[in-house]
PDB file of C-alpha atoms and ligand atoms in Angstrom:
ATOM      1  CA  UNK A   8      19.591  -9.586 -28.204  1.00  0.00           C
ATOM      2  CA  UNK A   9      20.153  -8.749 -24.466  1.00  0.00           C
ATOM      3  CA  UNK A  10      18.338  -6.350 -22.758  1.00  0.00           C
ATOM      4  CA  UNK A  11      19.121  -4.421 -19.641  1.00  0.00           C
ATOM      5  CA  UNK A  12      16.200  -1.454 -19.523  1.00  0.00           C
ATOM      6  CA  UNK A  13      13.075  -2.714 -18.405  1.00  0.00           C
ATOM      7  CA  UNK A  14      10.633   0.637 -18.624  1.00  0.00           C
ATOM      8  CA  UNK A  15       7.116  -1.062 -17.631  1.00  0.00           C
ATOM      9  CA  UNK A  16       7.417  -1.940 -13.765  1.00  0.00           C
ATOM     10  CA  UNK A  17       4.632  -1.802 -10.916  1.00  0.00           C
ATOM     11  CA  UNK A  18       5.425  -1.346  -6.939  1.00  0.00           C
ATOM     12  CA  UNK A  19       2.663  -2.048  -4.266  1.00  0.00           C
ATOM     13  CA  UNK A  20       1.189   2.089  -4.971  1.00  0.00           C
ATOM     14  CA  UNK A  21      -0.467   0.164  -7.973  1.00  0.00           C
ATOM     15  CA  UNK A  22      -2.974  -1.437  -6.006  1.00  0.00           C
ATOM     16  CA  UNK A  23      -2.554  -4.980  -7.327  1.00  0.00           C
ATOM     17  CA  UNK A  24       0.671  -5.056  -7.769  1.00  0.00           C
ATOM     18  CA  UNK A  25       2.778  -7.080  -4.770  1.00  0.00           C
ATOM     19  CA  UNK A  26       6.406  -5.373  -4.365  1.00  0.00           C
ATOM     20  CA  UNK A  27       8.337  -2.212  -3.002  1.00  0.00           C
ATOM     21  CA  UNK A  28      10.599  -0.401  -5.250  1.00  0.00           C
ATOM     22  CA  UNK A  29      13.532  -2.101  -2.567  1.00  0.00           C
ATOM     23  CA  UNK A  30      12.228  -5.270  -3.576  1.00  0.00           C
ATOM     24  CA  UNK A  31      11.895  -4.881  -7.564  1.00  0.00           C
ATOM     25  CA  UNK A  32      15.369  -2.760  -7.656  1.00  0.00           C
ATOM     26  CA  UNK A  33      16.939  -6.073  -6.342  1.00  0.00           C
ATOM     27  CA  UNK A  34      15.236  -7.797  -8.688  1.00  0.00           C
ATOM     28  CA  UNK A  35      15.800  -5.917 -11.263  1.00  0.00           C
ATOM     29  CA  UNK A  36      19.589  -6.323 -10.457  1.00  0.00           C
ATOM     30  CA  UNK A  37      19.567  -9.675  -9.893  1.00  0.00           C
ATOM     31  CA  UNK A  38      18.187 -10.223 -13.557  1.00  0.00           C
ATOM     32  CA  UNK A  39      20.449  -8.276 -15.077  1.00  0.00           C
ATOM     33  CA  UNK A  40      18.763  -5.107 -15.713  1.00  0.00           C
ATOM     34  CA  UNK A  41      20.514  -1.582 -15.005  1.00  0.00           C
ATOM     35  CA  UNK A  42      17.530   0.380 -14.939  1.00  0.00           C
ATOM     36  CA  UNK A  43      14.122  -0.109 -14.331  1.00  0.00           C
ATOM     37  CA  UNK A  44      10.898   2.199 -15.263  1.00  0.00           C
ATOM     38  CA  UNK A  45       8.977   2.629 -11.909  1.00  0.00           C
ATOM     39  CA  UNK A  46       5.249   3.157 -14.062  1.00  0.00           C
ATOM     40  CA  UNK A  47       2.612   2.795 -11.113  1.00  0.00           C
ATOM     41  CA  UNK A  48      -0.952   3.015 -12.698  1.00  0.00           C
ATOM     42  CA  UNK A  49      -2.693   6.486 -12.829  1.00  0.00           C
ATOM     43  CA  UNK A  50      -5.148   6.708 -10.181  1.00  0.00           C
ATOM     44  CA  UNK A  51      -8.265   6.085 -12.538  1.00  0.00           C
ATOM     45  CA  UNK A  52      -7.510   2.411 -11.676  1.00  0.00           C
ATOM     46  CA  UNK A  53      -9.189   0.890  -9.355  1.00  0.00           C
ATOM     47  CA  UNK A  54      -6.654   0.521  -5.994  1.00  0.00           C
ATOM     48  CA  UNK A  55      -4.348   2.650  -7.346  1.00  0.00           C
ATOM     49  CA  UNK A  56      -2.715   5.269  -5.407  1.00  0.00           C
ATOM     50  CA  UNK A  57      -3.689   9.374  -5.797  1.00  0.00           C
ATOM     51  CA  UNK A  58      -1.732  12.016  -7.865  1.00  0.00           C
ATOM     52  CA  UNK A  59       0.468  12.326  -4.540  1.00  0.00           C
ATOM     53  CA  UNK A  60       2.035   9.274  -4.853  1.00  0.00           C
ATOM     54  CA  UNK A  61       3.577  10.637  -8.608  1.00  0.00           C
ATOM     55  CA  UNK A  62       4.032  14.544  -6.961  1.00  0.00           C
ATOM     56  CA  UNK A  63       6.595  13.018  -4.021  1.00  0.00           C
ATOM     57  CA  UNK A  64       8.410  10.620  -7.054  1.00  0.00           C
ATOM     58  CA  UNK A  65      11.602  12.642  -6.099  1.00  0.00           C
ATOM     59  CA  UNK A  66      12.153  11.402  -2.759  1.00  0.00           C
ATOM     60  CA  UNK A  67      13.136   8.088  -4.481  1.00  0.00           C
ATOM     61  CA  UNK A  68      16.608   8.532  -5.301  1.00  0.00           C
ATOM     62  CA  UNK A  69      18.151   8.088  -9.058  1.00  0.00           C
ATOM     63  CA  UNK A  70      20.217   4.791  -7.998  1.00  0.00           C
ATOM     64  CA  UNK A  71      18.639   1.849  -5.942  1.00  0.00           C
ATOM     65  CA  UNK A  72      21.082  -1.289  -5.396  1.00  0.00           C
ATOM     66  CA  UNK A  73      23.168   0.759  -8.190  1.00  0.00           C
ATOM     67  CA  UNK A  74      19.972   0.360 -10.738  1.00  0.00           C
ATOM     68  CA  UNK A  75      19.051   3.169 -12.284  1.00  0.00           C
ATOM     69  CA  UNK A  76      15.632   4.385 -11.252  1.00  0.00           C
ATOM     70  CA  UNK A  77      13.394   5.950 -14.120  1.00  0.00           C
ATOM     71  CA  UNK A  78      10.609   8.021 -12.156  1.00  0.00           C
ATOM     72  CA  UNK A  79       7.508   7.789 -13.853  1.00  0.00           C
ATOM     73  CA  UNK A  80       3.957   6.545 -14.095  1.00  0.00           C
ATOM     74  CA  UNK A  81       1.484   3.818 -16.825  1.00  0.00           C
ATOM     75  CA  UNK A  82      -1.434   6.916 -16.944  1.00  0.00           C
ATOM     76  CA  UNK A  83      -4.845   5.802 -18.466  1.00  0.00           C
ATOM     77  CA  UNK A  84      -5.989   7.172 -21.380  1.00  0.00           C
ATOM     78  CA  UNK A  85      -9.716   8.353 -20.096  1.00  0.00           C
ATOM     79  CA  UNK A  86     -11.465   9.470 -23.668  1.00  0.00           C
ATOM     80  CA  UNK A  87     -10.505   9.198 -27.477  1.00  0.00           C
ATOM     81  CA  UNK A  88      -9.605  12.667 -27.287  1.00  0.00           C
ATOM     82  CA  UNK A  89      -6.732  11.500 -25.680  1.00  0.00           C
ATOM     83  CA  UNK A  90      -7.062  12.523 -22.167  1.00  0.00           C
ATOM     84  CA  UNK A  91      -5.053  11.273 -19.206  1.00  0.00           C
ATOM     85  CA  UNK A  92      -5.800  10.640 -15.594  1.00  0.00           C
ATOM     86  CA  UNK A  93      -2.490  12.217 -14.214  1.00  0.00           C
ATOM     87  CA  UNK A  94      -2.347  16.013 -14.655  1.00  0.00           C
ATOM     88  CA  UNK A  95       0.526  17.207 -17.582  1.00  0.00           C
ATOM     89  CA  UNK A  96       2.211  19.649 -14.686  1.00  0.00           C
ATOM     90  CA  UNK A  97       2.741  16.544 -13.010  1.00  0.00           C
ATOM     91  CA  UNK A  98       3.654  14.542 -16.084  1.00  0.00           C
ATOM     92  CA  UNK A  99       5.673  16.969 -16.909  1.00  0.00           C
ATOM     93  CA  UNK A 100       8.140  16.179 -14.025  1.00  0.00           C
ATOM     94  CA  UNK A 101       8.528  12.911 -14.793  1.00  0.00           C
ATOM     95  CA  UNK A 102      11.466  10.767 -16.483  1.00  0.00           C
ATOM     96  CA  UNK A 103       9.408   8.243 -18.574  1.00  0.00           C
ATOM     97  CA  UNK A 104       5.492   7.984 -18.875  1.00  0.00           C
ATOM     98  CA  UNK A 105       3.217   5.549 -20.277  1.00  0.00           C
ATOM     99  CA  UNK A 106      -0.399   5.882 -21.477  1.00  0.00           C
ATOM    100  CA  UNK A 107      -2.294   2.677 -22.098  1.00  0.00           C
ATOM    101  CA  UNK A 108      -6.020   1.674 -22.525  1.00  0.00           C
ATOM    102  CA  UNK A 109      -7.555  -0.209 -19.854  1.00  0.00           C
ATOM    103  CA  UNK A 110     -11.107  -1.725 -20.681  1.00  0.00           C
ATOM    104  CA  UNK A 111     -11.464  -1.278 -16.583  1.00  0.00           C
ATOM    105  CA  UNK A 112     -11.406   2.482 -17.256  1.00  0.00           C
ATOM    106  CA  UNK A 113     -12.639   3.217 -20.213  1.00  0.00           C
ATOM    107  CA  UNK A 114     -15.180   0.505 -23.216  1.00  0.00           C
ATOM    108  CA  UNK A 115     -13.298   0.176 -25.913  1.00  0.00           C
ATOM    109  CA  UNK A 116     -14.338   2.030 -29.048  1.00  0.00           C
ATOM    110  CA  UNK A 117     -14.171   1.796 -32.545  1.00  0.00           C
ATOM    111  CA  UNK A 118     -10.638   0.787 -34.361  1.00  0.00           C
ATOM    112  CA  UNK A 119     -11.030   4.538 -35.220  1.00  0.00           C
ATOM    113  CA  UNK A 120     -11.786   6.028 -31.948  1.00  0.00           C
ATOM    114  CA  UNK A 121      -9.172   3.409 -30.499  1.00  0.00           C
ATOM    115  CA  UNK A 122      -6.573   4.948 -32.769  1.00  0.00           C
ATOM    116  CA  UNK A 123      -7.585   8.425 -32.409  1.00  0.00           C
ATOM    117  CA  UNK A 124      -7.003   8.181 -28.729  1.00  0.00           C
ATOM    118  CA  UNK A 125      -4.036   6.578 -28.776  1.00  0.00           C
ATOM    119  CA  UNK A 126      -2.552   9.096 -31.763  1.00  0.00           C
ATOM    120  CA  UNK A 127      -3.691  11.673 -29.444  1.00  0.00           C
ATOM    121  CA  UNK A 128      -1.792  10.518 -26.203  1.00  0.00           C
ATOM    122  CA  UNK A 129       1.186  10.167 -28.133  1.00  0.00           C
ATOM    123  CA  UNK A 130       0.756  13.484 -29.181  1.00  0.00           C
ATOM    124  CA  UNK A 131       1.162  15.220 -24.991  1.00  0.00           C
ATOM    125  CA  UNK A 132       4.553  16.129 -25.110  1.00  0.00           C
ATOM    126  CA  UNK A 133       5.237  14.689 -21.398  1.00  0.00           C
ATOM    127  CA  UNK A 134       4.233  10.919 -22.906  1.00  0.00           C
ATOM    128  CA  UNK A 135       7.479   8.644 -23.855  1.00  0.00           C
ATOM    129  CA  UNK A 136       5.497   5.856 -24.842  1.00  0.00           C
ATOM    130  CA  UNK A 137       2.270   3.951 -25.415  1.00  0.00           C
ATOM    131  CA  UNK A 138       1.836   0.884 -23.290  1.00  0.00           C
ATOM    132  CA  UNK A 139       0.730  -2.329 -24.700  1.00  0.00           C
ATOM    133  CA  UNK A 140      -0.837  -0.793 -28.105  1.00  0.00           C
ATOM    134  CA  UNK A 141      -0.466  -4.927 -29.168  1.00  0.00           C
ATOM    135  CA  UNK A 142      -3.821  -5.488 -27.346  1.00  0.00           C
ATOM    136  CA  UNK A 143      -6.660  -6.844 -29.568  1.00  0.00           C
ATOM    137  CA  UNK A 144      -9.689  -5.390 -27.131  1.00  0.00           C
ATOM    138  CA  UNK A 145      -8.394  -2.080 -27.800  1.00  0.00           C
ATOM    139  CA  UNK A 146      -7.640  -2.500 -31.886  1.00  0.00           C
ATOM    140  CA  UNK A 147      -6.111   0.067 -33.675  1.00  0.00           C
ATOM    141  CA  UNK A 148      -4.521   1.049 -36.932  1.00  0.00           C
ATOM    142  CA  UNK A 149      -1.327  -0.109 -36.734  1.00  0.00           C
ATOM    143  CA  UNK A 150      -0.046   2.086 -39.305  1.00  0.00           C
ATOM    144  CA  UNK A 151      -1.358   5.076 -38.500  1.00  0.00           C
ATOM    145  CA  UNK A 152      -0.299   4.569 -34.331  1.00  0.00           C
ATOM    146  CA  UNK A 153       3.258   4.378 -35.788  1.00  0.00           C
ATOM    147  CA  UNK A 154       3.395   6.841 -38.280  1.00  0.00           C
ATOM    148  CA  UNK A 155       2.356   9.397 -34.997  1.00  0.00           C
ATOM    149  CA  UNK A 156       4.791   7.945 -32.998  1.00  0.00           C
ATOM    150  CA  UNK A 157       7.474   8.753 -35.473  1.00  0.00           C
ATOM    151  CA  UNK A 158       6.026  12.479 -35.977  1.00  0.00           C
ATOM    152  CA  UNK A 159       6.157  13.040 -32.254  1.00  0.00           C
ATOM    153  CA  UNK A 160       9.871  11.314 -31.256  1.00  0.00           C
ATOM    154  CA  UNK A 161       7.736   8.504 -28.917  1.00  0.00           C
ATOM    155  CA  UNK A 162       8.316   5.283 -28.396  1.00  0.00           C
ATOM    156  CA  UNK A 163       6.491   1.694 -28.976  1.00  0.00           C
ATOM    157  CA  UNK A 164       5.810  -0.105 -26.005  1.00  0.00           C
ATOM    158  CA  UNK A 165       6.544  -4.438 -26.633  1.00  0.00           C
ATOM    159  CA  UNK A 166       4.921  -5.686 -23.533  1.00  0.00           C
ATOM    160  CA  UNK A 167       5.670  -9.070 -22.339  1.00  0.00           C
ATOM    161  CA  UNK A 168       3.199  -9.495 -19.981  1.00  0.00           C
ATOM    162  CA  UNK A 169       0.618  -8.989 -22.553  1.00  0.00           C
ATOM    163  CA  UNK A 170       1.409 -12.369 -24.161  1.00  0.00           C
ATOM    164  CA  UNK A 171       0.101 -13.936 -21.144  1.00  0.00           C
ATOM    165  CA  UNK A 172      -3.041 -12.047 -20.170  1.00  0.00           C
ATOM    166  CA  UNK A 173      -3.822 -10.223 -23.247  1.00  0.00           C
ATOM    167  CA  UNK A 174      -4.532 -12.495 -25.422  1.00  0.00           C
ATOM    168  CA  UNK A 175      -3.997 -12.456 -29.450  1.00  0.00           C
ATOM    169  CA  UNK A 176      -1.459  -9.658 -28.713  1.00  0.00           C
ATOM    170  CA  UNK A 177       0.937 -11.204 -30.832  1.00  0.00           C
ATOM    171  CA  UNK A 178       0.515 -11.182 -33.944  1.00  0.00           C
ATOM    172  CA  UNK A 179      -0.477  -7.143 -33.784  1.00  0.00           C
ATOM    173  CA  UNK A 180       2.970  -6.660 -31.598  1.00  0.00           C
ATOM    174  CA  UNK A 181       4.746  -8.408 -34.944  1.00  0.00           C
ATOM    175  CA  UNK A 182       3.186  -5.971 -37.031  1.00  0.00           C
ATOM    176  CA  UNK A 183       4.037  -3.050 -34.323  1.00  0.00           C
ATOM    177  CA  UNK A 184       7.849  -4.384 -35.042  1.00  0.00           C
ATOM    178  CA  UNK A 185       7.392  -4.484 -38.272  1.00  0.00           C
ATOM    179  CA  UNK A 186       5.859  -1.044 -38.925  1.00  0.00           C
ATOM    180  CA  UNK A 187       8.667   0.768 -36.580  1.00  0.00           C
ATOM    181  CA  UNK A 188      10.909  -1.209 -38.385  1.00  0.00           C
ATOM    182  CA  UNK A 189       9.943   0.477 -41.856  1.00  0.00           C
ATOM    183  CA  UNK A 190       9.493   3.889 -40.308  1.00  0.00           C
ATOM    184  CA  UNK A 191      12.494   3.996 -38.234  1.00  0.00           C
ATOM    185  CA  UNK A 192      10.466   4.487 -34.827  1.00  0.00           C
ATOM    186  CA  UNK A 193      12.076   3.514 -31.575  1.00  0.00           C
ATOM    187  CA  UNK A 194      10.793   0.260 -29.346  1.00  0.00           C
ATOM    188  CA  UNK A 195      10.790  -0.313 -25.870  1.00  0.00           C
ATOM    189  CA  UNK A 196      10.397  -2.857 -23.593  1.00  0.00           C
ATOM    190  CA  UNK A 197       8.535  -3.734 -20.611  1.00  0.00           C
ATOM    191  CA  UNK A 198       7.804  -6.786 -18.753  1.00  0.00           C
ATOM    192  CA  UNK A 199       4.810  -5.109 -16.985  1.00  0.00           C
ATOM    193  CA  UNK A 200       5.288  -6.648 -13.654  1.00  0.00           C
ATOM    194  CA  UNK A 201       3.460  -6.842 -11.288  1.00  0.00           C
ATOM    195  CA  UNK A 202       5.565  -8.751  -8.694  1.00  0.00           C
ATOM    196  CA  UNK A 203       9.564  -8.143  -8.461  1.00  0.00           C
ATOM    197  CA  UNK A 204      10.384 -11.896  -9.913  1.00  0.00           C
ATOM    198  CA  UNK A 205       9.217 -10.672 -13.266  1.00  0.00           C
ATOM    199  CA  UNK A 206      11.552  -8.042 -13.856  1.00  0.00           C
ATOM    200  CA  UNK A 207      13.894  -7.901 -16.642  1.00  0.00           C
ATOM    201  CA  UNK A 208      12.329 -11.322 -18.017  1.00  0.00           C
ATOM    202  CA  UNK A 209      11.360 -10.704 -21.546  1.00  0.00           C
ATOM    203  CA  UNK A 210      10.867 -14.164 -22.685  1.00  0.00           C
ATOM    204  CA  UNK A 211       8.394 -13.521 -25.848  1.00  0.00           C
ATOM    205  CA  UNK A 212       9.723 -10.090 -26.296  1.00  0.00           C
ATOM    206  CA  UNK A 213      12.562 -11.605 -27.501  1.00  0.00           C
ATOM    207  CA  UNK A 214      10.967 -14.514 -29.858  1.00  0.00           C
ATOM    208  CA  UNK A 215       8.567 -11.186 -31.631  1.00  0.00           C
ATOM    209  CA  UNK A 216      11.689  -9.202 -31.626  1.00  0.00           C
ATOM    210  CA  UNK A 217      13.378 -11.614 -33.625  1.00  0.00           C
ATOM    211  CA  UNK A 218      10.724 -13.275 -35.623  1.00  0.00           C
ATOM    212  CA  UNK A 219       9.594  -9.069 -37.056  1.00  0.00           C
ATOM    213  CA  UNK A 220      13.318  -9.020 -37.663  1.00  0.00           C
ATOM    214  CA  UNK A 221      13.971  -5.738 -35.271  1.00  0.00           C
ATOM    215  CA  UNK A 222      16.180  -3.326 -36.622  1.00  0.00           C
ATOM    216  CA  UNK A 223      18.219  -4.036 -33.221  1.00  0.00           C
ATOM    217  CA  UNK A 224      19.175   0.414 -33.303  1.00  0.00           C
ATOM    218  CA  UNK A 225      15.566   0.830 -32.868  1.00  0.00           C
ATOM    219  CA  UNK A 226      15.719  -0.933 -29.532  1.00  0.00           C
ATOM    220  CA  UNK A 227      16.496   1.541 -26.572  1.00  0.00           C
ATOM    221  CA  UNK A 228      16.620  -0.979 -24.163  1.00  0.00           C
ATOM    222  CA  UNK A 229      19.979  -2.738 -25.219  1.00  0.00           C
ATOM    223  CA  UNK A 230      22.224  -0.419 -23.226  1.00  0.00           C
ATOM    224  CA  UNK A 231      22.034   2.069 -20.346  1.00  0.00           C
ATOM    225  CA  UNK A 232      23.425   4.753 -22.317  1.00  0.00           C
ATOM    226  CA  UNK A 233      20.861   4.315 -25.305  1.00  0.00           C
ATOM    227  CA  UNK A 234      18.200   4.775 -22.617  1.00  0.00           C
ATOM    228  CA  UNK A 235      19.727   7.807 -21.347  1.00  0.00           C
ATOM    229  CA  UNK A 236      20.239   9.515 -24.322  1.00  0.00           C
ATOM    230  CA  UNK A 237      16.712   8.577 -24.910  1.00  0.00           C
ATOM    231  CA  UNK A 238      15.546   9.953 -21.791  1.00  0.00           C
ATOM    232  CA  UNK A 239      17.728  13.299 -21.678  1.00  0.00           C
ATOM    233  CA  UNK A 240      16.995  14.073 -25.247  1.00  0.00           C
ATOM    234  CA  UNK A 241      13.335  14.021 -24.298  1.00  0.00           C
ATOM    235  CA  UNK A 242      14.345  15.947 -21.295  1.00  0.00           C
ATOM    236  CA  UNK A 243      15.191  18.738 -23.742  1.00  0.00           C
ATOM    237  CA  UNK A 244      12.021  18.536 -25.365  1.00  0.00           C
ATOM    238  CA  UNK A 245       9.896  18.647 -22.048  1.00  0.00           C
ATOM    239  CA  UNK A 246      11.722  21.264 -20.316  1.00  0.00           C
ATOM    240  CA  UNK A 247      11.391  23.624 -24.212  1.00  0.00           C
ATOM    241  CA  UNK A 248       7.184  22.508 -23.682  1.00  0.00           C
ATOM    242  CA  UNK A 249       7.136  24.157 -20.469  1.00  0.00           C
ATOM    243  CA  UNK A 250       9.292  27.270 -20.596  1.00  0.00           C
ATOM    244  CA  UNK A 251       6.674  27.815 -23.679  1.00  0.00           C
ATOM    245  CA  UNK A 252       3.925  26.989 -21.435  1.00  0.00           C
ATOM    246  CA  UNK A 253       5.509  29.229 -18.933  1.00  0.00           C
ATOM    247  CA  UNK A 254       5.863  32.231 -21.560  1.00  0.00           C
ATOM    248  CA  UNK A 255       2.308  31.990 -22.390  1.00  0.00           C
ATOM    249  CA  UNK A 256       1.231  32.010 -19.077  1.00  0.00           C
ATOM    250  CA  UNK A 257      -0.368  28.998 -19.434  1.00  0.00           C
ATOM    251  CA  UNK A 258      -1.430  26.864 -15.881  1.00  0.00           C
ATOM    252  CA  UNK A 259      -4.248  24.906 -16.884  1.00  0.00           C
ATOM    253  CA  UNK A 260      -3.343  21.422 -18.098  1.00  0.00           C
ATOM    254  CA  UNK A 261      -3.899  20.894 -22.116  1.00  0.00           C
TER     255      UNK A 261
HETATM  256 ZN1   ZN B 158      -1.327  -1.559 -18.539  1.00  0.00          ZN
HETATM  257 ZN1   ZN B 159       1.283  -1.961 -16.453  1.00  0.00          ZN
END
């Protein structure tokens, strides 16, 4: 399988993270990717930029080095109520969010409170995906993570950065595979850099991808125009969310 999407990049505004968007849309070219996620962390990390940085997203144009430029943002899931750290009218704007746990921002709970949180994240209608759900300090019912996923059109995140620092995420990302595989739920893929070399390099991606047998039409990474259908079909669904919200008068942030 060859993919070209990689939706799980940082830039510099993350705090620890060492590149510009210049520098990881080269990258990202020269390692054959067509589009990139730009998914800074939400600003309950530590170091990481402010909601302004992910209100001025749309001075970065749609095409850098002629890669395709996915405006967006890795927000932290705060409680098991699923609450995020960027507001949803700025969510809302965006072209592709994460939510992920991060035991720097909130202690792990229970595998029920784990899964409740993460069911509930998927459920915000301006998330695309959960990041790194693979991740054994934050465990979760695999099956029940999926099953929401395919009641609310999201995504699976396959993170390959998590083989490396989150350890014992593998066999749980096989099972992810496996579970979207029997529920027909869509997987993407991020490398989760943190540097502009490790772009578009999805080196155990690929070996869990193959070894859980992916059902390779459940991958939206294989081709620009999957990931754009994927994107402007969610589009729709945003854009319905808030001309309800708008109709109801609704301001505050759900
Ligand atoms: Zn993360
Ligand atoms: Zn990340």
């Amino acid at each position: 399988m060859n993919l070209v999407v990689d939706t799980h990049t940082h830039t510099i505004s993350s705090g620890h993270a060492y590149s510009t968007i210049m520098e990881n849309a080269a990258h990202a070219k020269a390692n054959g990717m067509e589009a990139i996620a730009m998914t800074d962390h939400g600003p309950a990390m530590k170091g990481a930029s402010s909601v302004l940085h992910f209100m001025n997203l749309g001075v970065i144009p749609k095409y850098i080095d002629g890669v395709r430029i996915y405006k967006g943002a890795e927000a932290n899931i705060m409680d098991f109520e699923g609450k995020l750290d960027i507001p949803d009218s700025i969510l809302s704007r965006m072209e592709f969010v994460l939510a992920s746990f991060h035991d720097i921002t909130i202690e792990p709970g229970s595998e029920e409170e784990n899964t409740m949180g993460m069911i509930n994240a998927l459920r915000n209608p301006f998330v695309d995906a959960v990041a790194h759900p693979g991740n054994p300090v934050f465990e979760v019912d695999i099956d029940k993570v999926v099953r929401a996923a395919a009641e609310y059109g999201k995504l699976i995140e396959i993170n390959n950065g998590s083989f490396r620092v989150r350890k014992g995420s593998r066999e749980n990302c096989l099972e992810f595979v496996k579970k979207c595989n029997k529920y027909g739920v869509g997987i993407t893929c991020g490398t989760d850099a943190h540097m502009c070399f490790d772009i578009g390099k999805f080196g155990i991606v690929l070996e869990v991808l193959d070894e859980a047998q992916v059902r390779e039409e459940l991958v939206i990474g294989i081709s620009l125009e999957r990931a754009e259908a994927f994107i402007s079909s969610r589009r729709t669904v945003k854009n319905n969310v808030i001309a309800v919200m708008k109709h109801h008068n609704i301001t505050h942030d759900m």
